[in-house]
Amino acid sequence: MTAVATTLRAAAERIGLRIGSAFSFPAYNEDSRYAAVLAREFNCVTAENEMKPMFLQPERGRFDFSTAERLLDFAGEQDMAVRGHTLVWHNQMPLWLRQGGFSRLVALEILRDHVQQVCAHFRGRVWCWDVVNEALNDDGGWREKSPWFQMTQTEYIERAFVWAHEADPEALLFYNDYGMELAGAKGDACYRMLRDFLDRGVPVHGVGFQGHLGVENRLDDAFANQLRRFRDLGLAVHITEMDMGLPCPVTDEARQQQAEEYARRFRLALAAGVSAIVLWGFTDRYSWVPSFSKGAYDEALLFDREYQPKPAWQSVLNLLKEAGARSE
Ligand code: XIL
């Protein structure tokens, strides 16, 4: 018999799903309501910024784990799994690295040092790592403008996986990107890259679909099929940064559509065997959507600015409970 689940966390645990949120240290630090709702509703966290290279290695050879440690302490106390994000990305690199213009060999040394120090430091406490983030362009080509590509061509990608695995053999290693939710050149390129890695024994265990998609992007079976294709390679599939901006000015009708679309995306993801769904934040008080969209979108998450659950929270909860009832 089912007790009534009244939180996303309880409903997700019943079906073995990790449901997560990005964790913002500034928000955690300034507002006590933040931690309470986060721990009540979610069983997984991703550092929104605090584990990116510019924070972990602000100067070459000087690592600073202090803020990330606060997140890990919180996650440990609340029994939440941590998705590590991210070891290698073209954004939020420390200045010394972005502007370094290092030779291929030196760049690979820096990469090895960063990946190994960070993975070894957090060993046993990080469930999965987004090892490489956004190495592909939208047209399916390599992101040639990335400093990493400019220094090493494509070599950095697989080396990062190999070194991460050496430093933390237990962590699940992910490639993470956006714009692959639907069939198309980028998803195809990712599929080919990961199949090639698997064929050659490069240690990759999963693929992350970021899922930053406004409400107007009504997803359907094509999304589930895309996710399944990667599951069929034997990879774990996570939704890693889901949010759903509403066009401004926001209407009640849009909030209702958001509720329906959130439930639909969760349903499709679960049907495709997704094992973790992480939202890019949980309260509209702290979301990157308004600033990233330059004010065009807002209210992308499940709780409003005062931490009150929105219609989207209710519809996701209902969906998870229905999935739980079916699995009994
Ligand atoms: C974003 C954060 O939300 C912002 O606070 C920061 O200023 C920039 O990065 N894809 C990713 C995330 O993989 O790391 C990004 O996070 C959003 C897009």
Tab-separated table of C-alpha atoms and ligand atoms in Angstrom:
chain	number	residue	atom	x	y	z
A	1	MET	CA	0.000	0.000	0.000
A	2	THR	CA	1.162	3.485	-0.742
A	3	ALA	CA	1.410	6.086	1.914
A	4	VAL	CA	0.616	9.486	0.439
A	5	ALA	CA	3.776	11.051	-0.888
A	6	THR	CA	3.679	14.779	-0.377
A	7	THR	CA	7.115	15.682	-1.644
A	8	LEU	CA	8.864	15.112	-4.952
A	9	ARG	CA	11.634	13.387	-3.047
A	10	ALA	CA	9.388	10.810	-1.410
A	11	ALA	CA	7.539	10.118	-4.652
A	12	ALA	CA	10.797	9.804	-6.613
A	13	GLU	CA	12.358	7.479	-4.056
A	14	ARG	CA	9.461	5.114	-4.443
A	15	ILE	CA	10.348	4.602	-8.099
A	16	GLY	CA	14.121	4.628	-7.639
A	17	LEU	CA	14.532	7.968	-9.360
A	18	ARG	CA	17.106	10.575	-8.417
A	19	ILE	CA	15.398	13.940	-8.534
A	20	GLY	CA	17.772	16.841	-8.206
A	21	SER	CA	18.314	20.545	-8.287
A	22	ALA	CA	21.196	22.859	-8.944
A	23	PHE	CA	22.618	24.203	-5.684
A	24	SER	CA	23.552	27.873	-5.532
A	25	PHE	CA	25.935	28.643	-2.712
A	26	PRO	CA	25.034	32.359	-2.520
A	27	ALA	CA	21.351	31.445	-2.218
A	28	TYR	CA	22.083	28.792	0.411
A	29	ASN	CA	24.149	31.261	2.351
A	30	GLU	CA	21.710	34.163	2.375
A	31	ASP	CA	18.312	32.512	2.779
A	32	SER	CA	17.515	29.771	5.302
A	33	ARG	CA	14.341	28.807	3.444
A	34	TYR	CA	16.511	27.651	0.563
A	35	ALA	CA	18.132	24.667	2.267
A	36	ALA	CA	14.893	23.556	3.896
A	37	VAL	CA	12.947	23.235	0.644
A	38	LEU	CA	15.896	21.782	-1.251
A	39	ALA	CA	16.413	18.973	1.269
A	40	ARG	CA	12.707	18.277	1.581
A	41	GLU	CA	12.003	17.971	-2.151
A	42	PHE	CA	15.174	16.562	-3.714
A	43	ASN	CA	17.595	13.674	-3.221
A	44	CYS	CA	20.345	14.911	-5.525
A	45	VAL	CA	22.258	18.170	-6.066
A	46	THR	CA	24.563	19.692	-8.663
A	47	ALA	CA	26.716	22.709	-7.867
A	48	GLU	CA	25.405	25.466	-10.112
A	49	ASN	CA	28.868	27.036	-10.253
A	50	GLU	CA	31.031	26.066	-7.306
A	51	MET	CA	32.717	23.007	-8.823
A	52	LYS	CA	33.656	24.625	-12.118
A	53	PRO	CA	37.373	25.107	-12.821
A	54	MET	CA	37.382	28.893	-12.243
A	55	PHE	CA	36.297	28.240	-8.658
A	56	LEU	CA	38.309	25.094	-7.955
A	57	GLN	CA	41.616	26.238	-9.468
A	58	PRO	CA	41.601	30.046	-9.475
A	59	GLU	CA	45.372	30.175	-9.961
A	60	ARG	CA	47.508	27.597	-11.638
A	61	GLY	CA	48.359	24.919	-9.115
A	62	ARG	CA	46.293	26.499	-6.296
A	63	PHE	CA	43.117	24.575	-5.619
A	64	ASP	CA	40.309	25.941	-3.463
A	65	PHE	CA	37.750	23.353	-2.436
A	66	SER	CA	36.263	25.326	0.437
A	67	THR	CA	32.931	26.414	-1.070
A	68	ALA	CA	32.377	23.076	-2.772
A	69	GLU	CA	32.986	21.418	0.594
A	70	ARG	CA	30.047	23.327	2.065
A	71	LEU	CA	27.824	21.868	-0.607
A	72	LEU	CA	29.151	18.373	0.017
A	73	ASP	CA	28.587	18.739	3.757
A	74	PHE	CA	25.002	19.763	3.133
A	75	ALA	CA	24.452	16.897	0.690
A	76	GLY	CA	25.984	14.425	3.145
A	77	GLU	CA	23.844	15.616	6.058
A	78	GLN	CA	20.717	15.398	3.931
A	79	ASP	CA	21.585	12.104	2.297
A	80	MET	CA	21.578	13.574	-1.199
A	81	ALA	CA	23.660	12.301	-4.118
A	82	VAL	CA	26.029	14.761	-5.781
A	83	ARG	CA	26.428	15.198	-9.523
A	84	GLY	CA	29.830	16.830	-10.034
A	85	HIS	CA	29.718	19.625	-12.600
A	86	THR	CA	31.994	20.092	-14.486
A	87	LEU	CA	35.628	19.167	-15.090
A	88	VAL	CA	36.077	20.538	-18.603
A	89	TRP	CA	34.128	23.355	-20.245
A	90	HIS	CA	34.898	26.299	-22.514
A	91	ASN	CA	33.042	28.685	-20.169
A	92	GLN	CA	33.928	29.634	-16.611
A	93	MET	CA	37.547	28.643	-17.084
A	94	PRO	CA	39.990	30.486	-14.853
A	95	LEU	CA	41.550	33.455	-16.640
A	96	TRP	CA	45.069	32.035	-16.434
A	97	LEU	CA	43.905	29.006	-18.385
A	98	ARG	CA	41.605	30.750	-20.837
A	99	GLN	CA	44.275	33.244	-21.818
A	100	GLY	CA	47.252	30.971	-21.431
A	101	GLY	CA	47.689	29.916	-25.043
A	102	PHE	CA	49.471	26.781	-23.841
A	103	SER	CA	51.057	24.249	-26.169
A	104	ARG	CA	49.292	20.931	-26.637
A	105	LEU	CA	51.581	19.134	-24.236
A	106	VAL	CA	51.342	21.725	-21.487
A	107	ALA	CA	47.562	21.953	-21.932
A	108	LEU	CA	47.261	18.191	-21.515
A	109	GLU	CA	49.423	18.349	-18.398
A	110	ILE	CA	47.163	21.061	-16.957
A	111	LEU	CA	44.111	19.015	-17.856
A	112	ARG	CA	45.475	15.896	-16.203
A	113	ASP	CA	46.425	17.790	-13.117
A	114	HIS	CA	43.019	19.445	-12.763
A	115	VAL	CA	40.974	16.337	-13.470
A	116	GLN	CA	43.043	14.096	-11.221
A	117	GLN	CA	43.323	16.485	-8.293
A	118	VAL	CA	39.621	17.296	-8.330
A	119	CYS	CA	38.403	13.720	-8.784
A	120	ALA	CA	40.810	12.400	-6.166
A	121	HIS	CA	39.810	15.117	-3.705
A	122	PHE	CA	36.113	14.320	-3.977
A	123	ARG	CA	36.539	10.580	-4.402
A	124	GLY	CA	33.745	8.609	-2.753
A	125	ARG	CA	31.546	11.668	-2.329
A	126	VAL	CA	30.629	12.441	-5.920
A	127	TRP	CA	28.180	10.066	-7.562
A	128	CYS	CA	28.697	11.195	-11.153
A	129	TRP	CA	30.871	13.702	-12.936
A	130	ASP	CA	29.972	15.773	-15.970
A	131	VAL	CA	33.494	15.196	-17.238
A	132	VAL	CA	33.199	17.166	-20.445
A	133	ASN	CA	30.523	19.784	-21.024
A	134	GLU	CA	29.445	21.119	-24.426
A	135	ALA	CA	32.269	19.946	-26.698
A	136	LEU	CA	29.981	19.949	-29.750
A	137	ASN	CA	28.582	22.734	-31.875
A	138	ASP	CA	24.917	22.871	-32.746
A	139	ASP	CA	25.680	21.738	-36.316
A	140	GLY	CA	27.320	18.565	-34.989
A	141	GLY	CA	30.888	19.722	-35.571
A	142	TRP	CA	33.433	20.102	-32.793
A	143	ARG	CA	33.352	23.303	-30.780
A	144	GLU	CA	36.509	24.617	-32.397
A	145	LYS	CA	36.378	27.942	-30.567
A	146	SER	CA	36.841	26.243	-27.218
A	147	PRO	CA	40.293	26.991	-25.802
A	148	TRP	CA	40.564	23.270	-25.111
A	149	PHE	CA	40.022	22.446	-28.773
A	150	GLN	CA	42.434	25.160	-29.825
A	151	MET	CA	45.130	23.742	-27.576
A	152	THR	CA	44.582	20.008	-28.104
A	153	GLN	CA	42.040	19.529	-30.918
A	154	THR	CA	39.728	16.723	-29.794
A	155	GLU	CA	42.279	14.988	-27.618
A	156	TYR	CA	41.146	16.683	-24.398
A	157	ILE	CA	37.776	14.957	-24.505
A	158	GLU	CA	38.812	11.352	-24.148
A	159	ARG	CA	41.878	12.105	-22.039
A	160	ALA	CA	39.614	13.786	-19.472
A	161	PHE	CA	37.532	10.611	-19.174
A	162	VAL	CA	40.576	8.389	-18.841
A	163	TRP	CA	42.141	10.548	-16.124
A	164	ALA	CA	38.886	10.992	-14.217
A	165	HIS	CA	38.411	7.242	-14.152
A	166	GLU	CA	41.942	6.689	-12.890
A	167	ALA	CA	41.440	9.156	-10.043
A	168	ASP	CA	37.963	7.952	-9.039
A	169	PRO	CA	37.143	4.531	-10.487
A	170	GLU	CA	33.754	4.449	-8.775
A	171	ALA	CA	32.305	7.706	-10.082
A	172	LEU	CA	30.010	7.484	-13.103
A	173	LEU	CA	31.426	9.591	-15.903
A	174	PHE	CA	29.142	11.629	-18.152
A	175	TYR	CA	29.307	13.655	-21.314
A	176	ASN	CA	26.871	16.571	-20.940
A	177	ASP	CA	25.397	18.892	-23.566
A	178	TYR	CA	22.346	20.883	-24.626
A	179	GLY	CA	20.306	20.893	-27.821
A	180	MET	CA	20.231	17.125	-28.232
A	181	GLU	CA	16.688	16.623	-26.954
A	182	LEU	CA	15.405	16.198	-30.476
A	183	ALA	CA	16.819	14.249	-33.403
A	184	GLY	CA	19.386	16.236	-35.336
A	185	ALA	CA	23.027	16.686	-36.222
A	186	LYS	CA	24.199	17.455	-32.692
A	187	GLY	CA	22.597	14.405	-31.091
A	188	ASP	CA	23.908	12.260	-33.934
A	189	ALA	CA	27.434	13.569	-33.446
A	190	CYS	CA	27.228	12.893	-29.716
A	191	TYR	CA	25.948	9.392	-30.370
A	192	ARG	CA	28.840	8.649	-32.752
A	193	MET	CA	31.391	10.047	-30.324
A	194	LEU	CA	30.124	8.003	-27.387
A	195	ARG	CA	29.741	4.818	-29.419
A	196	ASP	CA	33.319	5.254	-30.562
A	197	PHE	CA	34.456	5.791	-26.940
A	198	LEU	CA	32.665	2.636	-25.856
A	199	ASP	CA	34.136	0.662	-28.770
A	200	ARG	CA	37.625	1.766	-27.814
A	201	GLY	CA	37.221	1.297	-24.077
A	202	VAL	CA	37.254	4.991	-23.118
A	203	PRO	CA	35.551	5.034	-19.699
A	204	VAL	CA	32.234	6.802	-20.271
A	205	HIS	CA	29.140	5.680	-18.401
A	206	GLY	CA	26.444	8.163	-19.187
A	207	VAL	CA	25.116	11.058	-21.182
A	208	GLY	CA	23.497	14.171	-19.767
A	209	PHE	CA	20.787	16.083	-21.606
A	210	GLN	CA	20.740	19.558	-20.106
A	211	GLY	CA	17.105	20.296	-20.964
A	212	HIS	CA	17.041	24.091	-20.964
A	213	LEU	CA	13.936	24.440	-23.114
A	214	GLY	CA	11.232	27.086	-22.979
A	215	VAL	CA	7.600	26.064	-22.614
A	216	GLU	CA	6.940	26.581	-26.331
A	217	ASN	CA	9.065	23.496	-27.055
A	218	ARG	CA	6.419	20.855	-26.613
A	219	LEU	CA	8.316	17.577	-26.443
A	220	ASP	CA	6.901	14.315	-27.729
A	221	ASP	CA	7.968	10.750	-28.494
A	222	ALA	CA	10.901	11.999	-30.541
A	223	PHE	CA	12.472	13.052	-27.222
A	224	ALA	CA	11.936	9.630	-25.669
A	225	ASN	CA	13.329	7.962	-28.793
A	226	GLN	CA	16.430	10.099	-28.660
A	227	LEU	CA	17.008	9.200	-25.000
A	228	ARG	CA	16.435	5.513	-25.738
A	229	ARG	CA	19.046	5.484	-28.466
A	230	PHE	CA	21.675	6.298	-25.839
A	231	ARG	CA	20.218	3.844	-23.325
A	232	ASP	CA	20.548	1.194	-26.017
A	233	LEU	CA	24.283	1.846	-26.107
A	234	GLY	CA	24.281	0.749	-22.466
A	235	LEU	CA	24.729	4.283	-21.134
A	236	ALA	CA	22.955	5.821	-18.165
A	237	VAL	CA	20.865	8.788	-19.281
A	238	HIS	CA	20.271	11.784	-17.013
A	239	ILE	CA	18.424	15.021	-17.533
A	240	THR	CA	20.934	17.324	-15.916
A	241	GLU	CA	19.748	20.947	-16.017
A	242	MET	CA	16.048	21.025	-16.730
A	243	ASP	CA	14.176	24.311	-16.660
A	244	MET	CA	11.327	25.785	-18.651
A	245	GLY	CA	11.192	29.540	-19.111
A	246	LEU	CA	7.843	31.245	-19.687
A	247	PRO	CA	7.735	34.198	-22.089
A	248	CYS	CA	7.380	37.571	-20.349
A	249	PRO	CA	4.953	38.946	-19.345
A	250	VAL	CA	3.973	35.631	-17.792
A	251	THR	CA	0.284	34.657	-17.889
A	252	ASP	CA	-1.690	32.124	-15.848
A	253	GLU	CA	-2.321	30.247	-19.046
A	254	ALA	CA	1.426	29.882	-19.543
A	255	ARG	CA	1.809	28.638	-15.967
A	256	GLN	CA	-0.794	25.997	-16.719
A	257	GLN	CA	0.956	24.982	-19.928
A	258	GLN	CA	4.164	24.757	-17.961
A	259	ALA	CA	2.544	22.348	-15.531
A	260	GLU	CA	1.417	20.123	-18.389
A	261	GLU	CA	4.715	20.295	-20.209
A	262	TYR	CA	6.777	19.500	-17.094
A	263	ALA	CA	4.668	16.404	-16.489
A	264	ARG	CA	5.001	15.407	-20.135
A	265	ARG	CA	8.794	15.743	-20.091
A	266	PHE	CA	9.037	13.721	-16.895
A	267	ARG	CA	6.749	11.051	-18.323
A	268	LEU	CA	8.747	10.735	-21.549
A	269	ALA	CA	12.038	10.646	-19.650
A	270	LEU	CA	10.847	7.942	-17.264
A	271	ALA	CA	9.436	5.894	-20.134
A	272	ALA	CA	12.858	6.036	-21.787
A	273	GLY	CA	14.649	4.750	-18.696
A	274	VAL	CA	16.162	7.995	-17.419
A	275	SER	CA	17.535	7.410	-13.914
A	276	ALA	CA	18.052	10.999	-12.715
A	277	ILE	CA	16.258	14.233	-13.489
A	278	VAL	CA	17.974	17.364	-12.194
A	279	LEU	CA	16.383	20.791	-12.453
A	280	TRP	CA	18.512	23.884	-12.858
A	281	GLY	CA	17.328	25.291	-9.542
A	282	PHE	CA	13.959	24.996	-7.828
A	283	THR	CA	12.786	28.487	-6.899
A	284	ASP	CA	12.143	31.272	-9.396
A	285	ARG	CA	13.898	33.511	-6.880
A	286	TYR	CA	17.217	32.091	-8.049
A	287	SER	CA	17.276	31.032	-11.678
A	288	TRP	CA	19.707	31.852	-14.441
A	289	VAL	CA	16.834	32.081	-16.973
A	290	PRO	CA	15.874	35.786	-16.655
A	291	SER	CA	19.442	37.019	-17.004
A	292	PHE	CA	20.476	34.486	-19.634
A	293	SER	CA	17.414	35.319	-21.754
A	294	LYS	CA	17.924	39.060	-21.149
A	295	GLY	CA	14.509	39.365	-19.589
A	296	ALA	CA	12.598	37.494	-22.295
A	297	TYR	CA	11.760	34.502	-20.044
A	298	ASP	CA	11.037	33.979	-16.347
A	299	GLU	CA	9.368	31.616	-13.839
A	300	ALA	CA	11.174	28.547	-15.210
A	301	LEU	CA	11.133	26.359	-12.082
A	302	LEU	CA	8.765	24.451	-9.783
A	303	PHE	CA	8.549	26.890	-6.850
A	304	ASP	CA	7.771	30.594	-7.006
A	305	ARG	CA	9.916	33.380	-5.600
A	306	GLU	CA	8.449	32.851	-2.117
A	307	TYR	CA	9.128	29.096	-2.184
A	308	GLN	CA	5.490	28.245	-2.762
A	309	PRO	CA	4.857	25.205	-4.966
A	310	LYS	CA	3.550	26.111	-8.421
A	311	PRO	CA	1.088	24.182	-10.613
A	312	ALA	CA	4.169	22.627	-12.248
A	313	TRP	CA	5.256	21.167	-8.883
A	314	GLN	CA	1.834	19.620	-8.406
A	315	SER	CA	1.757	18.082	-11.862
A	316	VAL	CA	5.243	16.600	-11.502
A	317	LEU	CA	4.309	15.196	-8.091
A	318	ASN	CA	1.141	13.635	-9.538
A	319	LEU	CA	3.095	12.128	-12.397
A	320	LEU	CA	5.669	10.589	-10.052
A	321	LYS	CA	2.921	9.190	-7.833
A	322	GLU	CA	1.148	7.649	-10.799
A	323	ALA	CA	4.431	6.074	-11.880
A	324	GLY	CA	4.816	4.739	-8.339
A	325	ALA	CA	1.322	3.270	-8.287
A	326	ARG	CA	1.949	1.542	-11.634
A	327	SER	CA	5.195	0.012	-10.436
A	328	GLU	CA	3.624	-1.621	-7.370
B	1	XIL	C1	25.176	28.643	-15.600
B	1	XIL	C2	24.832	29.108	-14.195
B	1	XIL	O1	23.471	28.816	-13.958
B	1	XIL	C3	25.067	30.589	-14.071
B	1	XIL	O2	24.904	31.011	-12.719
B	1	XIL	C4	26.467	30.953	-14.561
B	1	XIL	O3	26.624	32.349	-14.571
B	1	XIL	C5	26.731	30.400	-15.940
B	1	XIL	O4	26.492	29.017	-15.945
B	1	XIL	N1	24.927	24.929	-19.114
B	1	XIL	C6	25.683	24.472	-18.060
B	1	XIL	C7	25.659	25.182	-16.756
B	1	XIL	O5	26.292	23.396	-18.173
B	1	XIL	O6	26.864	25.077	-16.064
B	1	XIL	C8	25.271	26.635	-16.925
B	1	XIL	O7	25.119	27.224	-15.635
B	1	XIL	C9	24.015	26.755	-17.746
B	1	XIL	C10	24.209	26.166	-19.120
